[in-house]
PDB file of C-alpha atoms and ligand atoms in Angstrom:
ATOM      1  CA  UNK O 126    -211.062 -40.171-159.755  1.00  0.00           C
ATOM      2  CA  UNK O 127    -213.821 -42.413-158.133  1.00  0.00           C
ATOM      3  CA  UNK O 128    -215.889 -40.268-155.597  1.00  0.00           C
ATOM      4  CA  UNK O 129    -217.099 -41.908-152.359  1.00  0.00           C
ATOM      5  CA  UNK O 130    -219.313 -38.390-151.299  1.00  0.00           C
ATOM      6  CA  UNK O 131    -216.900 -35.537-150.439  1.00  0.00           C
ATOM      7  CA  UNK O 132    -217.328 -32.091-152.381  1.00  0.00           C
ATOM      8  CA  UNK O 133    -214.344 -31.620-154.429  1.00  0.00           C
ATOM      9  CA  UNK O 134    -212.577 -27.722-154.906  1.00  0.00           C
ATOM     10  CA  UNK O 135    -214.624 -25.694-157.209  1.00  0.00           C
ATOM     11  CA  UNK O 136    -217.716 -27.959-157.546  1.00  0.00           C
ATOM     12  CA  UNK O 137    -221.024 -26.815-156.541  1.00  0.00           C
ATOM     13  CA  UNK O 138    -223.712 -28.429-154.816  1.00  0.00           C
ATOM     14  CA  UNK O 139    -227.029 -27.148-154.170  1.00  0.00           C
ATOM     15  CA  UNK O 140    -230.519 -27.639-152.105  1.00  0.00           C
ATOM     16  CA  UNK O 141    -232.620 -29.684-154.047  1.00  0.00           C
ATOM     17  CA  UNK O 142    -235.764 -28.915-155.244  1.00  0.00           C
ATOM     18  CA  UNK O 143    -239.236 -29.389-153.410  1.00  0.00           C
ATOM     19  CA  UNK O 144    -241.534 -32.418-153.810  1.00  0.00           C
ATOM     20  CA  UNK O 145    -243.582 -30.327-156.333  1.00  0.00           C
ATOM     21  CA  UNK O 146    -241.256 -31.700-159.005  1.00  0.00           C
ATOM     22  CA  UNK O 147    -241.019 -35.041-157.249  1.00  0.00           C
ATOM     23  CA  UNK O 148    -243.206 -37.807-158.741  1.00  0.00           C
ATOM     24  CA  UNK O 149    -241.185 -40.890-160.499  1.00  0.00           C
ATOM     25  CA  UNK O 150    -241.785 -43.632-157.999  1.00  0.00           C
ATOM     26  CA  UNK O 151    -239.999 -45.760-159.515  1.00  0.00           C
ATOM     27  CA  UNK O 152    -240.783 -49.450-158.783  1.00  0.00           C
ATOM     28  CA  UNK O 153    -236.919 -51.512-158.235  1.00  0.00           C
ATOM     29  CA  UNK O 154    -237.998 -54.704-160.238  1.00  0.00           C
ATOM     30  CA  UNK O 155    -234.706 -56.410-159.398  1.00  0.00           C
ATOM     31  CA  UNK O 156    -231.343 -56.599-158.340  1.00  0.00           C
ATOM     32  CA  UNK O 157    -227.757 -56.788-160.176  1.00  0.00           C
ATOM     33  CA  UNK O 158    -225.498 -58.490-158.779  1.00  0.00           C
ATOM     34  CA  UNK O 159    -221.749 -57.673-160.002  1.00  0.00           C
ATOM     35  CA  UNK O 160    -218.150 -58.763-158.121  1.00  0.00           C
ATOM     36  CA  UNK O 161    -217.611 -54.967-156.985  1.00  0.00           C
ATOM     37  CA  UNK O 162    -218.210 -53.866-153.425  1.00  0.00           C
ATOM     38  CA  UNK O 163    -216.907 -51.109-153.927  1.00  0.00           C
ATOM     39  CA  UNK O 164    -216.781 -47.986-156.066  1.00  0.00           C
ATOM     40  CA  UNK O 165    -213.235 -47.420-155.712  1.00  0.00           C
ATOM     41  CA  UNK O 166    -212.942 -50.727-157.742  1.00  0.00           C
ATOM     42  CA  UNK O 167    -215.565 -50.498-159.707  1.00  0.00           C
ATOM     43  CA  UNK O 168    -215.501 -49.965-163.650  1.00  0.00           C
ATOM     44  CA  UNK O 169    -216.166 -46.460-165.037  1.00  0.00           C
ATOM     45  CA  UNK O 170    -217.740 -47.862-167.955  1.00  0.00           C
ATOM     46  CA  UNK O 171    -218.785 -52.084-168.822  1.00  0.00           C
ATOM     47  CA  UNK O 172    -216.859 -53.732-171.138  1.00  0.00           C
ATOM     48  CA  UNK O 173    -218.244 -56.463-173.587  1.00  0.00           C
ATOM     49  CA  UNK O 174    -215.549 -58.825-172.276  1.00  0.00           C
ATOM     50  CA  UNK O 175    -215.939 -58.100-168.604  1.00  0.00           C
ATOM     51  CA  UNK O 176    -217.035 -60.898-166.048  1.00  0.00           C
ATOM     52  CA  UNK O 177    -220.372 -62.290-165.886  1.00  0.00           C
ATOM     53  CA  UNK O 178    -222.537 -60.542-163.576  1.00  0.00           C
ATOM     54  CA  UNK O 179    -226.001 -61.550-162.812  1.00  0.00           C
ATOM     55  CA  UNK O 180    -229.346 -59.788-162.934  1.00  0.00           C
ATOM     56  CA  UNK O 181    -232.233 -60.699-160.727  1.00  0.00           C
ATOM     57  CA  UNK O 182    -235.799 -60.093-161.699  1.00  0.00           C
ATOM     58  CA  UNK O 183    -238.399 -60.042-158.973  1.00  0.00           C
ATOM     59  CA  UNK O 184    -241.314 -61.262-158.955  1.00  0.00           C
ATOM     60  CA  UNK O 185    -244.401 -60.200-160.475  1.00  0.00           C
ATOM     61  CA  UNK O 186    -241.847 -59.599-163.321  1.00  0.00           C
ATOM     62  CA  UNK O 187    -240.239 -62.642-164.109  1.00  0.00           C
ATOM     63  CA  UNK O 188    -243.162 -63.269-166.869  1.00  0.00           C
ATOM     64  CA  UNK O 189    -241.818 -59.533-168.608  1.00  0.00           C
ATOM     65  CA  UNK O 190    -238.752 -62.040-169.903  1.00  0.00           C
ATOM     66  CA  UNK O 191    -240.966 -63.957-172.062  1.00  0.00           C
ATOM     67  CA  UNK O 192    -238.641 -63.593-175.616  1.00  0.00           C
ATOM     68  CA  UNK O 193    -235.789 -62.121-174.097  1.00  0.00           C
ATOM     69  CA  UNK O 194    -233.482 -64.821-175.933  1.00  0.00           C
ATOM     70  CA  UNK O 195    -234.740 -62.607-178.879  1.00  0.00           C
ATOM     71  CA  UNK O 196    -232.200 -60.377-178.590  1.00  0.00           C
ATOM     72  CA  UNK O 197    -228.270 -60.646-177.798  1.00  0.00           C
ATOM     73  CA  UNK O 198    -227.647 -57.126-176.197  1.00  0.00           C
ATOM     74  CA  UNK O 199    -229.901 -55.137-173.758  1.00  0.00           C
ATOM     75  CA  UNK O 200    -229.935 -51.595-172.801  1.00  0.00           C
ATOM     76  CA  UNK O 201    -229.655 -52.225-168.440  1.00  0.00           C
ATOM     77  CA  UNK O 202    -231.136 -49.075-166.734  1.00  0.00           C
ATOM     78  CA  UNK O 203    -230.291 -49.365-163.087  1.00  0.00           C
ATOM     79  CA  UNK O 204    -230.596 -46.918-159.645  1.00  0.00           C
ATOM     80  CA  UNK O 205    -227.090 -45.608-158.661  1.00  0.00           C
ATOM     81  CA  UNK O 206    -228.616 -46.073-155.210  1.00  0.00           C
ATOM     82  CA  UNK O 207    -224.856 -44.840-153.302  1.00  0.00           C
ATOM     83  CA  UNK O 208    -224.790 -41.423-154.944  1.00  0.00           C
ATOM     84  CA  UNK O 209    -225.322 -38.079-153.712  1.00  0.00           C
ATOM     85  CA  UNK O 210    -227.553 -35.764-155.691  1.00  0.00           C
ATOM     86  CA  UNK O 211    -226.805 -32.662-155.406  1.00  0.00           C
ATOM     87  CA  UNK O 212    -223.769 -31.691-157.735  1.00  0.00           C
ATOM     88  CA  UNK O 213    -224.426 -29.166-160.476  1.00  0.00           C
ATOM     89  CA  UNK O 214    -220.818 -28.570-161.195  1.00  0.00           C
ATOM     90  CA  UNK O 215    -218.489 -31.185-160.563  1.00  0.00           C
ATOM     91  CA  UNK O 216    -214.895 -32.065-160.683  1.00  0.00           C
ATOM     92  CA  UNK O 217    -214.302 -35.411-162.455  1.00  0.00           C
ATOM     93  CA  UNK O 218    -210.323 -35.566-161.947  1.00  0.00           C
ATOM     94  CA  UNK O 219    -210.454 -33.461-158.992  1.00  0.00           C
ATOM     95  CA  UNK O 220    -208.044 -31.049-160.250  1.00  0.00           C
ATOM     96  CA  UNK O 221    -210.398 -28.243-159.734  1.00  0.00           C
ATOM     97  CA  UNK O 222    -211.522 -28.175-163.584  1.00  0.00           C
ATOM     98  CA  UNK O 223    -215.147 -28.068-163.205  1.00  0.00           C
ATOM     99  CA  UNK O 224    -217.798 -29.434-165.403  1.00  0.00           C
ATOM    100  CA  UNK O 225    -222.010 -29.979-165.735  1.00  0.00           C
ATOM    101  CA  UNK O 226    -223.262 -32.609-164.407  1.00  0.00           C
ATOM    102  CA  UNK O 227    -225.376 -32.884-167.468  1.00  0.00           C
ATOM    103  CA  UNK O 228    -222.001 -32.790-169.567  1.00  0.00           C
ATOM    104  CA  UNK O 229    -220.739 -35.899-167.834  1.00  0.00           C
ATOM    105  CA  UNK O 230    -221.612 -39.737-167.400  1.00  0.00           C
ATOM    106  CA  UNK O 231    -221.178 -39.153-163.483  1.00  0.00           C
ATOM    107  CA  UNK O 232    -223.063 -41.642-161.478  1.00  0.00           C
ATOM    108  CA  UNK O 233    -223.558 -37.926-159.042  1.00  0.00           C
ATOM    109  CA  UNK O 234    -226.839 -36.152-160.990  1.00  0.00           C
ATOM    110  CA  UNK O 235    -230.449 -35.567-159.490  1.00  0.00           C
ATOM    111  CA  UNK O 236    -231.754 -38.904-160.775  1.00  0.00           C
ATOM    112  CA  UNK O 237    -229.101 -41.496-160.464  1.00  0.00           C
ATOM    113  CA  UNK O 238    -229.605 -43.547-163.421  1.00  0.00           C
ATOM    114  CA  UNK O 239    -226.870 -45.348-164.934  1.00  0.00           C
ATOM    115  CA  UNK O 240    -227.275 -47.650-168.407  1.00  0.00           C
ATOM    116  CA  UNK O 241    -224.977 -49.862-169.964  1.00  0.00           C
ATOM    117  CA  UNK O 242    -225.588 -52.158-173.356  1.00  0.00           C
ATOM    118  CA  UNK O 243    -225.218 -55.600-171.870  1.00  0.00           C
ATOM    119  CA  UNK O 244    -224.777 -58.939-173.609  1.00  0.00           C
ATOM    120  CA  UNK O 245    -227.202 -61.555-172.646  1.00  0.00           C
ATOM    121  CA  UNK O 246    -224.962 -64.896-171.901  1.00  0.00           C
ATOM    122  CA  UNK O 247    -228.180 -66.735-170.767  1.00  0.00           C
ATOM    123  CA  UNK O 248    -231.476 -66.432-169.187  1.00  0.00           C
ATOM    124  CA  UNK O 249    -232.771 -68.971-166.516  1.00  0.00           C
ATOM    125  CA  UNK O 250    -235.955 -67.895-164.759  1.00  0.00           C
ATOM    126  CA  UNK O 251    -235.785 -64.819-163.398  1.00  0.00           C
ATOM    127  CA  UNK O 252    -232.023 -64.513-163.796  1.00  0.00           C
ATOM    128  CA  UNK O 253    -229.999 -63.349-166.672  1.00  0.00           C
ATOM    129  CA  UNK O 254    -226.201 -63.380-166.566  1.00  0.00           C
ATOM    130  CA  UNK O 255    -225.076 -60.508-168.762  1.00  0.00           C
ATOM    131  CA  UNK O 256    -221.649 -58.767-169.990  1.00  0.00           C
ATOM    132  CA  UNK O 257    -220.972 -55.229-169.893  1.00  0.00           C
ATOM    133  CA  UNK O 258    -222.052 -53.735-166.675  1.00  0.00           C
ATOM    134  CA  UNK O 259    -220.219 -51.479-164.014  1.00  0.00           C
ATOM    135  CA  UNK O 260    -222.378 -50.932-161.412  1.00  0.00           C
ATOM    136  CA  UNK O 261    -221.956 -52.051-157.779  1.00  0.00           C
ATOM    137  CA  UNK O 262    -223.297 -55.548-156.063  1.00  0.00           C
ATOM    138  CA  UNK O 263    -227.255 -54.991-154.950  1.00  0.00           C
ATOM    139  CA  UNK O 264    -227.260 -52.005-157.206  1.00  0.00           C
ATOM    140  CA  UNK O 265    -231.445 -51.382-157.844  1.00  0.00           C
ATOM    141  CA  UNK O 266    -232.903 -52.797-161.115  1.00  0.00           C
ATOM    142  CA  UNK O 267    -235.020 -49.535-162.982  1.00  0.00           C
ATOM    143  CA  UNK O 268    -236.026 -51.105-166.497  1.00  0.00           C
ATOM    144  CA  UNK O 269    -234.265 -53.741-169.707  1.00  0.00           C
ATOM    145  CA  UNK O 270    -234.692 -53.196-173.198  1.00  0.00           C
ATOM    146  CA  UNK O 271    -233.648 -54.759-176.241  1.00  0.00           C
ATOM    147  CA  UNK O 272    -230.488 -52.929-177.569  1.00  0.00           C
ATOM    148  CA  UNK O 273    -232.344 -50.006-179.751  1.00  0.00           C
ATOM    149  CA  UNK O 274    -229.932 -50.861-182.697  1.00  0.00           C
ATOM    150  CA  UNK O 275    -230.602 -54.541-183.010  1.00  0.00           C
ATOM    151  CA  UNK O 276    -234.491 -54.267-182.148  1.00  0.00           C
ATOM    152  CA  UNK O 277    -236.973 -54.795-184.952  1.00  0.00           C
ATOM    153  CA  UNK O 278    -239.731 -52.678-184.482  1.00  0.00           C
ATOM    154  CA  UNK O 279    -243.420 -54.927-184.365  1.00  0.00           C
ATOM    155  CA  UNK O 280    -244.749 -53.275-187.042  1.00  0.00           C
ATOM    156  CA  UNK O 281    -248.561 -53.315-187.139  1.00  0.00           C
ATOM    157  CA  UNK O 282    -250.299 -55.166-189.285  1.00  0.00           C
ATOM    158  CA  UNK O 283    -250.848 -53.916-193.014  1.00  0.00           C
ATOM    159  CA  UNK O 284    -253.638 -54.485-195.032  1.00  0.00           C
ATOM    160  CA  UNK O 285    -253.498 -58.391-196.963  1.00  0.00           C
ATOM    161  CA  UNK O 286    -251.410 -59.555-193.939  1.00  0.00           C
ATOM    162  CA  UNK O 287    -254.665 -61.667-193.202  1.00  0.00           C
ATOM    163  CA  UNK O 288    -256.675 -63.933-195.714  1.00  0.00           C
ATOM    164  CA  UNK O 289    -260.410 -63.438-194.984  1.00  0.00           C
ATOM    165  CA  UNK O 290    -261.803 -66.321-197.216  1.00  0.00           C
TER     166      UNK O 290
HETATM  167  N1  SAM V 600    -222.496 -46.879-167.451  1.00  0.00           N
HETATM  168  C1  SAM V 600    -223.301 -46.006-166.624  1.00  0.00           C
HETATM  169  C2  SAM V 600    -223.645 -44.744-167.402  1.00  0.00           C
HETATM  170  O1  SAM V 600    -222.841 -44.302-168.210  1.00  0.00           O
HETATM  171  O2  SAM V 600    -224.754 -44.235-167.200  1.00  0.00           O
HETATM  172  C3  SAM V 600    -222.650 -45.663-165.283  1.00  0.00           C
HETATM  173  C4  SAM V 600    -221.332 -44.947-165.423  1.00  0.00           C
HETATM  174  S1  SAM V 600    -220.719 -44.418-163.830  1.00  0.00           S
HETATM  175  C5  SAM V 600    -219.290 -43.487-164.385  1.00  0.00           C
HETATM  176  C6  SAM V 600    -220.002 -45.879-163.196  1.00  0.00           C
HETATM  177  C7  SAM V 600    -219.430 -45.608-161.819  1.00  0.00           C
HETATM  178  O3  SAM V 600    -220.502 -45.383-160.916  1.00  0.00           O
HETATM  179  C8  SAM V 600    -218.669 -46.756-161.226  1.00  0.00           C
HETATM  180  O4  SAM V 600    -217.313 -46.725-161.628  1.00  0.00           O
HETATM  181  C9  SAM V 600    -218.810 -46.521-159.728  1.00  0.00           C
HETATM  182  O5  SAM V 600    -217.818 -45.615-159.274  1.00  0.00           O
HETATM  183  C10 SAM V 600    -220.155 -45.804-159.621  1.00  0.00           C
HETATM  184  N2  SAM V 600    -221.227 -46.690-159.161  1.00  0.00           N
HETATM  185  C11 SAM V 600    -221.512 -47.939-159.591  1.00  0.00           C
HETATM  186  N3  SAM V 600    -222.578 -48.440-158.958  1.00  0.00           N
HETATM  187  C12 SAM V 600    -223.007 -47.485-158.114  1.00  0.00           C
HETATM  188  C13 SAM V 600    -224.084 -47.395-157.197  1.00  0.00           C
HETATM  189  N4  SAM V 600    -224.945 -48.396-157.029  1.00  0.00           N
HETATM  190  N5  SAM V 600    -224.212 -46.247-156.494  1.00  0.00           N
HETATM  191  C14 SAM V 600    -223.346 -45.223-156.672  1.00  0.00           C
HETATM  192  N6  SAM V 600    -222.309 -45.251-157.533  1.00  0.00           N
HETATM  193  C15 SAM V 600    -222.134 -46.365-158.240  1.00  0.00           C
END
């Protein structure tokens, strides 16, 4: 059941730790934008035939897209910016049945980072309309990467690659 921030029976939330293991500062380096307003309505997980939603890269970024026709599917790491952080044990349907928060694909964990494989439908500029995402509208942009199953490594190159006259 979709949370808004309530504790649920049997789930445990605790302080979090101090700044000494604080140090990610993360740079946002755009937005998604998706129809869903709210989480109560939002997806649990994208769907390859779900609606066109559209990613905006900010600038000094917009150069990072150079190639990004390359590849048809991207891995979409984003900032589940409405979630609380707290939850070691949690309570998925709410029935009291708790489990980690490390054993689930909550958006609730310490660092609130969600990733979905995403089909690229096109890329203009800085913005790419995609497939396959479930997060909500203005939901923080953390990194993109080609699919790790379809990318081709750049391999180096080997010796005879070049002709040296
Ligand atoms: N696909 C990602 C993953 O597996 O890492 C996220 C899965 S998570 C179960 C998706 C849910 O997170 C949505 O159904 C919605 O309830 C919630 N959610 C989406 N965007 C959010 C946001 N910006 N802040 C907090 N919760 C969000």
């Amino acid at each position: 059941m979709v949370r808004e921030n309530e504790v649920r029976r049997n789930e445990v939330m605790v302080k979090r730790a101090s700044a000494e293991h604080a140090d990610a500062q993360l740079e946002f380096i755009g937005v998604i934008h998706t129809p869903w307003t709210s989480r109560l309505e939002c997806p649990r997980q994208g769907r390859a035939d779900g609606p066109v939603c559209e990613i905006e890269i900010f600038e000094p970024w917009i150069p990072a897209l150079a190639g990004i026709e390359k590849y048809a599917r991207y891995e979409v790491l984003y900032w589940l910016h409405q979630s609380r952080r707290d939850l070691v044990l949690q309570s998925p349907a709410n029935d009291g049945q708790v489990r980690g928060t490390f054993a689930l694909r909550s958006p609730v964990r310490p660092n609130p980072i969600g990733t979905s494989i995403a089909e690229l439908v096109s890329a203009t500029g800085g913005i790419l309309k995609v497939r396959g995402l479930d997060c909500l509208d203005g939901t923080p942009l953390v990194d993109l990467k080609p699919d790790r199953t379809i990318f081709v490594p750049i391999a180096p190159p080997q010796k005879g690659d070049f002709q040296t006259g």
